mmCIF file of C-alpha atoms in Angstrom:
data_model
loop_
_atom_site.group_PDB
_atom_site.id
_atom_site.type_symbol
_atom_site.label_atom_id
_atom_site.label_comp_id
_atom_site.label_asym_id
_atom_site.label_seq_id
_atom_site.Cartn_x
_atom_site.Cartn_y
_atom_site.Cartn_z
ATOM 1 C CA THR A 1 21.009 -28.898 20.271
ATOM 2 C CA LEU A 2 22.294 -25.355 20.066
ATOM 3 C CA ASP A 3 21.239 -22.248 21.719
ATOM 4 C CA GLY A 4 22.360 -18.724 20.883
ATOM 5 C CA GLY A 5 21.957 -15.745 18.642
ATOM 6 C CA LEU A 6 21.908 -15.188 14.865
ATOM 7 C CA LEU A 7 22.433 -12.303 12.590
ATOM 8 C CA LEU A 8 20.346 -12.548 9.327
ATOM 9 C CA THR A 9 21.194 -10.696 6.094
ATOM 10 C CA ASP A 10 19.813 -10.801 2.500
ATOM 11 C CA ALA A 11 21.933 -12.924 0.080
ATOM 12 C CA ALA A 12 21.113 -10.564 -2.740
ATOM 13 C CA PRO A 13 23.547 -8.356 -4.020
ATOM 14 C CA ASP A 14 21.135 -5.265 -3.473
ATOM 15 C CA ALA A 15 20.049 -6.274 0.091
ATOM 16 C CA ARG A 16 16.029 -5.924 0.288
ATOM 17 C CA PHE A 17 15.839 -5.808 3.965
ATOM 18 C CA ALA A 18 18.040 -4.385 6.871
ATOM 19 C CA PRO A 19 19.924 -6.885 9.082
ATOM 20 C CA LEU A 20 17.760 -8.608 11.532
ATOM 21 C CA VAL A 21 19.157 -10.175 14.866
ATOM 22 C CA SER A 22 17.885 -12.920 17.135
ATOM 23 C CA SER A 23 18.900 -13.680 20.829
ATOM 24 C CA ASP A 24 16.512 -16.617 21.368
ATOM 25 C CA ALA A 25 17.610 -18.820 18.494
ATOM 26 C CA THR A 26 17.546 -22.647 19.311
ATOM 27 C CA LEU A 27 18.334 -25.630 16.922
ATOM 28 C CA ARG A 28 17.715 -29.397 17.679
ATOM 29 C CA PHE A 29 19.283 -32.224 15.270
ATOM 30 C CA ALA A 30 17.984 -35.674 15.827
ATOM 31 C CA ASP A 31 16.932 -38.539 13.564
ATOM 32 C CA GLY A 32 17.987 -36.834 10.362
ATOM 33 C CA VAL A 33 15.798 -33.809 11.202
ATOM 34 C CA ILE A 34 16.681 -30.195 12.084
ATOM 35 C CA ASP A 35 14.096 -28.178 14.034
ATOM 36 C CA ALA A 36 14.878 -24.639 14.794
ATOM 37 C CA ARG A 37 13.175 -21.710 16.323
ATOM 38 C CA ALA A 38 13.944 -17.940 16.435
ATOM 39 C CA GLY A 39 12.509 -14.413 16.971
ATOM 40 C CA PHE A 40 13.954 -11.551 14.936
ATOM 41 C CA SER A 41 14.203 -7.953 15.410
ATOM 42 C CA GLU A 42 15.703 -4.938 13.457
ATOM 43 C CA ARG A 43 19.163 -4.528 14.514
ATOM 44 C CA GLN A 44 19.286 -0.807 14.974
ATOM 45 C CA SER A 45 15.870 -0.139 16.626
ATOM 46 C CA GLY A 46 15.345 -3.325 18.238
ATOM 47 C CA THR A 47 11.876 -3.765 17.005
ATOM 48 C CA ARG A 48 10.292 -7.205 16.932
ATOM 49 C CA ILE A 49 9.791 -8.085 13.290
ATOM 50 C CA LEU A 50 8.697 -11.772 13.174
ATOM 51 C CA SER A 51 9.126 -15.042 14.627
ATOM 52 C CA THR A 52 10.154 -18.166 12.948
ATOM 53 C CA VAL A 53 9.771 -22.195 12.998
ATOM 54 C CA ILE A 54 11.813 -23.990 10.660
ATOM 55 C CA ARG A 55 12.114 -27.842 9.958
ATOM 56 C CA HIS A 56 14.618 -29.609 7.399
ATOM 57 C CA ARG A 57 14.665 -33.456 6.722
ATOM 58 C CA PHE A 58 17.698 -34.728 5.435
ATOM 59 C CA ALA A 59 16.416 -37.926 4.084
ATOM 60 C CA ASP A 60 14.544 -36.307 1.285
ATOM 61 C CA SER A 61 16.106 -32.721 1.253
ATOM 62 C CA SER A 62 12.447 -31.307 2.010
ATOM 63 C CA GLY A 63 11.436 -28.778 4.892
ATOM 64 C CA SER A 64 9.506 -25.879 5.724
ATOM 65 C CA ALA A 65 9.747 -22.352 7.287
ATOM 66 C CA ASP A 66 6.691 -20.670 9.074
ATOM 67 C CA LEU A 67 6.871 -16.919 9.433
ATOM 68 C CA ILE A 68 4.711 -15.255 11.920
ATOM 69 C CA VAL A 69 4.348 -11.637 12.311
ATOM 70 C CA ARG A 70 2.118 -10.993 15.578
ATOM 71 C CA GLU A 71 1.845 -7.080 15.269
ATOM 72 C CA LEU A 72 4.604 -5.222 13.535
ATOM 73 C CA ARG A 73 3.751 -1.736 14.434
ATOM 74 C CA PHE A 74 4.761 1.541 12.597
ATOM 75 C CA ASP A 75 4.832 4.781 14.437
ATOM 76 C CA GLU A 76 7.363 7.776 14.956
ATOM 77 C CA ARG A 77 9.672 5.240 16.515
ATOM 78 C CA PHE A 78 9.841 2.813 13.669
ATOM 79 C CA GLN A 79 9.120 3.311 9.850
ATOM 80 C CA PRO A 80 8.973 0.771 6.788
ATOM 81 C CA ASP A 81 11.977 2.345 5.385
ATOM 82 C CA GLN A 82 14.110 1.163 8.414
ATOM 83 C CA LEU A 83 13.290 -2.469 7.607
ATOM 84 C CA THR A 84 13.388 -2.030 3.701
ATOM 85 C CA SER A 85 14.729 0.225 1.193
ATOM 86 C CA LEU A 86 11.633 -0.991 -1.040
ATOM 87 C CA ALA A 87 9.442 1.616 0.911
ATOM 88 C CA LEU A 88 11.507 4.628 0.079
ATOM 89 C CA GLY A 89 9.539 6.954 -2.300
ATOM 90 C CA VAL A 90 6.445 4.736 -1.867
ATOM 91 C CA VAL A 91 5.164 5.469 1.644
ATOM 92 C CA ALA A 92 6.333 7.612 4.530
ATOM 93 C CA ASN A 93 4.972 8.651 7.991
ATOM 94 C CA VAL A 94 3.197 5.370 8.421
ATOM 95 C CA GLU A 95 0.926 4.844 11.402
ATOM 96 C CA GLY A 96 -0.603 1.344 12.045
ATOM 97 C CA SER A 97 0.392 -2.257 12.279
ATOM 98 C CA VAL A 98 0.720 -5.336 10.148
ATOM 99 C CA VAL A 99 -0.291 -9.069 11.226
ATOM 100 C CA GLY A 100 0.037 -12.059 9.246
ATOM 101 C CA ASP A 101 2.136 -15.236 8.646
ATOM 102 C CA GLY A 102 3.875 -16.871 5.770
ATOM 103 C CA ARG A 103 5.129 -20.402 4.873
ATOM 104 C CA ILE A 104 8.024 -21.318 2.699
ATOM 105 C CA GLU A 105 8.043 -24.892 1.612
ATOM 106 C CA TRP A 106 11.125 -26.894 -0.069
ATOM 107 C CA THR A 107 11.642 -30.055 -1.761
ATOM 108 C CA ALA A 108 14.370 -31.369 -4.127
ATOM 109 C CA ALA A 109 12.206 -30.242 -6.876
ATOM 110 C CA GLY A 110 12.041 -26.515 -5.830
ATOM 111 C CA VAL A 111 10.725 -23.986 -3.571
ATOM 112 C CA THR A 112 7.173 -22.655 -2.890
ATOM 113 C CA SER A 113 6.117 -19.807 -0.734
ATOM 114 C CA ARG A 114 2.622 -18.176 0.321
ATOM 115 C CA GLY A 115 1.207 -15.990 3.016
ATOM 116 C CA THR A 116 -1.481 -13.557 4.241
ATOM 117 C CA PHE A 117 -0.813 -10.343 5.901
ATOM 118 C CA ALA A 118 -3.184 -7.557 6.899
ATOM 119 C CA THR A 119 -3.433 -4.082 7.976
ATOM 120 C CA ALA A 120 -6.488 -2.084 9.580
ATOM 121 C CA ASP A 121 -7.136 1.650 9.777
ATOM 122 C CA ALA A 122 -3.706 2.631 8.832
ATOM 123 C CA ASN A 123 -2.430 6.115 7.852
ATOM 124 C CA LEU A 124 0.433 7.146 5.670
ATOM 125 C CA ALA A 125 1.802 9.547 3.198
ATOM 126 C CA ALA A 126 1.900 8.731 -0.494
ATOM 127 C CA ALA A 127 3.056 10.441 -3.491
ATOM 128 C CA PHE A 128 -0.547 11.102 -4.501
ATOM 129 C CA GLY A 129 -1.439 12.711 -1.043
ATOM 130 C CA PRO A 130 -2.016 11.608 2.522
ATOM 131 C CA VAL A 131 -4.122 8.381 3.109
ATOM 132 C CA LYS A 132 -6.179 7.833 6.171
ATOM 133 C CA GLY A 133 -7.909 4.596 7.284
ATOM 134 C CA LEU A 134 -6.307 1.959 4.993
ATOM 135 C CA THR A 135 -7.873 -1.420 5.494
ATOM 136 C CA THR A 136 -6.546 -4.795 3.318
ATOM 137 C CA THR A 137 -5.673 -8.228 3.565
ATOM 138 C CA LEU A 138 -3.011 -9.160 1.232
ATOM 139 C CA THR A 139 -2.670 -13.003 0.038
ATOM 140 C CA PHE A 140 0.511 -13.715 -1.527
ATOM 141 C CA ASP A 141 0.724 -16.757 -4.040
ATOM 142 C CA ASP A 142 4.566 -16.327 -4.043
ATOM 143 C CA LEU A 143 5.718 -14.658 -0.953
ATOM 144 C CA ILE A 144 9.272 -14.784 -1.854
ATOM 145 C CA GLY A 145 8.685 -13.051 -4.960
ATOM 146 C CA LEU A 146 6.182 -10.634 -3.368
ATOM 147 C CA HIS A 147 3.567 -11.792 -6.117
ATOM 148 C CA SER A 148 -0.144 -11.596 -5.063
ATOM 149 C CA ALA A 149 -3.282 -13.302 -6.121
ATOM 150 C CA PRO A 150 -5.251 -11.092 -8.107
ATOM 151 C CA GLY A 151 -8.446 -9.363 -6.683
ATOM 152 C CA GLN A 152 -6.860 -7.837 -3.649
ATOM 153 C CA VAL A 153 -9.144 -5.247 -2.125
ATOM 154 C CA ALA A 154 -8.284 -2.302 -0.102
ATOM 155 C CA ARG A 155 -10.700 0.072 1.640
ATOM 156 C CA ILE A 156 -9.697 3.600 2.293
ATOM 157 C CA LYS A 157 -11.530 6.263 4.267
ATOM 158 C CA GLU A 158 -9.829 9.312 3.012
ATOM 159 C CA ILE A 159 -7.386 10.256 0.341
ATOM 160 C CA ASN A 160 -6.585 13.825 -0.037
ATOM 161 C CA PRO A 161 -4.612 14.840 -3.440
ATOM 162 C CA GLY A 162 -6.094 18.312 -3.038
ATOM 163 C CA ILE A 163 -9.619 17.539 -2.449
ATOM 164 C CA PRO A 164 -10.879 14.945 0.231
ATOM 165 C CA VAL A 165 -12.092 11.636 -1.518
ATOM 166 C CA LEU A 166 -13.921 9.544 1.101
ATOM 167 C CA ASP A 167 -14.643 6.050 1.485
ATOM 168 C CA GLY A 168 -13.048 4.444 -1.587
ATOM 169 C CA GLU A 169 -12.174 0.932 -2.574
ATOM 170 C CA VAL A 170 -9.420 -0.160 -4.916
ATOM 171 C CA GLU A 171 -8.809 -3.537 -6.539
ATOM 172 C CA TYR A 172 -4.971 -4.572 -7.147
ATOM 173 C CA GLN A 173 -2.489 -7.349 -7.532
ATOM 174 C CA LEU A 174 1.191 -7.357 -6.674
ATOM 175 C CA LEU A 175 3.072 -8.498 -9.744
ATOM 176 C CA GLY A 176 6.738 -8.696 -8.059
ATOM 177 C CA ASN A 177 9.725 -6.641 -8.925
ATOM 178 C CA ASN A 178 7.967 -3.678 -7.218
ATOM 179 C CA ARG A 179 5.158 -3.449 -9.806
ATOM 180 C CA VAL A 180 1.607 -3.056 -8.676
ATOM 181 C CA ARG A 181 -1.484 -3.654 -11.219
ATOM 182 C CA VAL A 182 -4.118 -1.693 -10.232
ATOM 183 C CA GLU A 183 -7.329 -3.499 -11.436
ATOM 184 C CA GLY A 184 -9.641 -0.413 -10.571
ATOM 185 C CA GLY A 185 -11.122 1.834 -7.954
ATOM 186 C CA SER A 186 -14.289 3.848 -7.090
ATOM 187 C CA TRP A 187 -15.316 6.476 -4.801
ATOM 188 C CA PRO A 188 -18.432 8.545 -4.224
ATOM 189 C CA PHE A 189 -17.629 11.870 -5.102
ATOM 190 C CA ALA A 190 -19.632 15.231 -4.975
ATOM 191 C CA GLY A 191 -22.909 13.436 -5.580
ATOM 192 C CA GLY A 192 -21.517 11.043 -8.290
ATOM 193 C CA GLN A 193 -18.671 8.868 -8.639
ATOM 194 C CA LEU A 194 -14.784 8.934 -9.335
ATOM 195 C CA LEU A 195 -13.687 5.913 -10.989
ATOM 196 C CA LEU A 196 -10.216 4.697 -11.380
ATOM 197 C CA HIS A 197 -8.988 3.193 -14.696
ATOM 198 C CA PRO A 198 -6.789 -0.158 -14.656
ATOM 199 C CA THR A 199 -3.069 0.632 -14.797
ATOM 200 C CA THR A 200 0.370 -0.889 -13.911
ATOM 201 C CA LEU A 201 2.518 1.093 -11.447
ATOM 202 C CA ASP A 202 6.386 0.523 -11.299
ATOM 203 C CA PHE A 203 7.744 1.552 -8.061
ATOM 204 C CA GLY A 204 11.196 0.029 -9.167
ATOM 205 C CA ALA A 205 12.039 2.774 -11.233
ATOM 206 C CA ASP A 206 12.289 6.311 -10.647
ATOM 207 C CA GLN A 207 9.672 7.721 -13.104
ATOM 208 C CA THR A 208 6.568 9.487 -13.433
ATOM 209 C CA ARG A 209 3.509 7.488 -12.399
ATOM 210 C CA ARG A 210 0.159 8.110 -14.336
ATOM 211 C CA LEU A 211 -3.463 7.329 -13.285
ATOM 212 C CA SER A 212 -6.650 8.137 -15.219
ATOM 213 C CA PHE A 213 -9.951 9.067 -13.388
ATOM 214 C CA ASP A 214 -13.309 9.366 -14.732
ATOM 215 C CA ILE A 215 -15.925 11.513 -12.988
ATOM 216 C CA VAL A 216 -19.438 10.567 -13.206
ATOM 217 C CA GLY A 217 -22.639 12.595 -12.526
ATOM 218 C CA VAL A 218 -20.906 15.055 -10.179
ATOM 219 C CA ASP A 219 -23.130 17.645 -8.748
ATOM 220 C CA ALA A 220 -21.790 21.103 -9.303
ATOM 221 C CA ALA A 221 -23.081 22.569 -6.049
ATOM 222 C CA VAL A 222 -21.691 19.972 -3.930
ATOM 223 C CA PHE A 223 -18.453 19.888 -5.746
ATOM 224 C CA LEU A 224 -17.787 23.631 -5.063
ATOM 225 C CA GLN A 225 -18.772 23.078 -1.394
ATOM 226 C CA SER A 226 -15.786 20.853 -1.113
ATOM 227 C CA PHE A 227 -13.585 23.917 -1.736
ATOM 228 C CA GLY A 228 -15.359 25.884 0.955
ATOM 229 C CA PHE A 229 -16.559 28.564 -1.515
ATOM 230 C CA ASP A 230 -19.273 30.000 0.607
ATOM 231 C CA ASN A 231 -19.870 32.875 -1.976
ATOM 232 C CA ILE A 232 -20.588 31.013 -5.194
ATOM 233 C CA ASN A 233 -23.581 28.883 -6.046
ATOM 234 C CA ALA A 234 -23.803 26.310 -8.836
ATOM 235 C CA THR A 235 -26.486 24.106 -10.398
ATOM 236 C CA GLY A 236 -26.118 21.307 -12.848
ATOM 237 C CA LYS A 237 -24.180 17.942 -13.319
ATOM 238 C CA PHE A 238 -21.067 17.032 -15.275
ATOM 239 C CA ASP A 239 -18.883 14.099 -16.449
ATOM 240 C CA GLY A 240 -15.236 14.115 -17.521
ATOM 241 C CA THR A 241 -11.885 12.399 -17.641
ATOM 242 C CA LEU A 242 -9.078 13.451 -15.475
ATOM 243 C CA PRO A 243 -5.453 12.004 -16.469
ATOM 244 C CA VAL A 244 -3.275 12.493 -13.615
ATOM 245 C CA GLU A 245 0.436 12.188 -13.201
ATOM 246 C CA PHE A 246 2.421 11.907 -10.137
ATOM 247 C CA SER A 247 6.170 12.567 -9.484
ATOM 248 C CA GLY A 248 8.365 13.547 -6.390
ATOM 249 C CA LEU A 249 6.850 16.861 -6.449
ATOM 250 C CA GLY A 250 3.244 15.770 -6.203
ATOM 251 C CA GLY A 251 0.493 15.460 -8.870
ATOM 252 C CA ARG A 252 -1.179 17.502 -11.686
ATOM 253 C CA ILE A 253 -3.855 16.921 -14.194
ATOM 254 C CA LEU A 254 -2.872 16.877 -17.674
ATOM 255 C CA ASN A 255 -5.449 17.456 -20.656
ATOM 256 C CA GLY A 256 -8.334 16.854 -18.355
ATOM 257 C CA ARG A 257 -11.867 17.306 -19.662
ATOM 258 C CA ILE A 258 -15.199 18.031 -18.048
ATOM 259 C CA GLU A 259 -18.596 18.291 -19.755
ATOM 260 C CA SER A 260 -22.006 19.489 -18.425
ATOM 261 C CA ARG A 261 -24.845 17.045 -18.898
ATOM 262 C CA VAL A 262 -27.837 18.047 -21.041
ATOM 263 C CA GLY A 263 -29.414 21.192 -19.746
ATOM 264 C CA GLY A 264 -26.524 22.778 -18.474
ATOM 265 C CA GLY A 265 -26.348 24.598 -15.348
ATOM 266 C CA THR A 266 -25.650 27.803 -13.604
ATOM 267 C CA LEU A 267 -22.769 29.631 -11.914
ATOM 268 C CA ALA A 268 -23.334 32.544 -9.687
ATOM 269 C CA TYR A 269 -21.654 34.830 -7.178
ATOM 270 C CA VAL A 270 -23.682 35.476 -4.130
ATOM 271 C CA GLY A 271 -21.390 37.069 -2.105
ATOM 272 C CA GLU A 272 -21.508 41.039 -0.942
ATOM 273 C CA LEU A 273 -20.861 43.499 -3.407
ATOM 274 C CA SER A 274 -19.814 47.079 -3.186
ATOM 275 C CA ASN A 275 -18.511 49.803 -5.139
ATOM 276 C CA PRO A 276 -14.663 49.198 -3.960
ATOM 277 C CA ASN A 277 -15.271 45.519 -4.975
ATOM 278 C CA LEU A 278 -16.296 46.330 -8.654
ATOM 279 C CA GLY A 279 -13.358 46.889 -11.254
#
């Protein structure tokens, strides 16, 4: 038996996570089997990251490692980029926690891994604007490769890329290599709907990211109210397509198009008018 401390670092040339330390590691070797346990914390902040239970059998070179995240909390004291550089440029100012567990298994034939992790009601800043109330459960079919099963669902109370968009749902899949497949999304929006087209986002490269949205059956009056224009009235409904590109400086609509539905509508100024206001 051995008791002591461990320093865990990434064997990859470009480290994917910051060094982790354990002060409560134990190892027992008996009857051709190694059993080990350890809890790991981020070295600089001391934040507890996960606990591990490992078993390896020498007779057939097989074994497993269970990874348990009881509650990894992100706040002003600890942020994702202190744990992994993969978070840089993707999220910031995260408020929330992650729970879950993973399992890695190996035999002479190879290695498999899986896991399920969840967050509820998290807030964060992203390239497309602040996000509030993010809730998702993420199921990995390859935890080491950060690859998920398709059809993962994220529910979001509010995204604000300039106009608050409330109570949305996005379907997605992690493809590994810092790529995310967005399978679609939808939000109620100004009496109609905002729909997100499928796309693949590559967070492994410093590049402009593009999304395309459809707006369907938006009520002009409700839409203007979201801007707080108390002195303008509008009627009618419209549809359209909004191609949006995001960079480090925020987002912008390029070549967007909206069309009023049959029958058109009206746009009227209803505020006070006086001679000094007229030009």
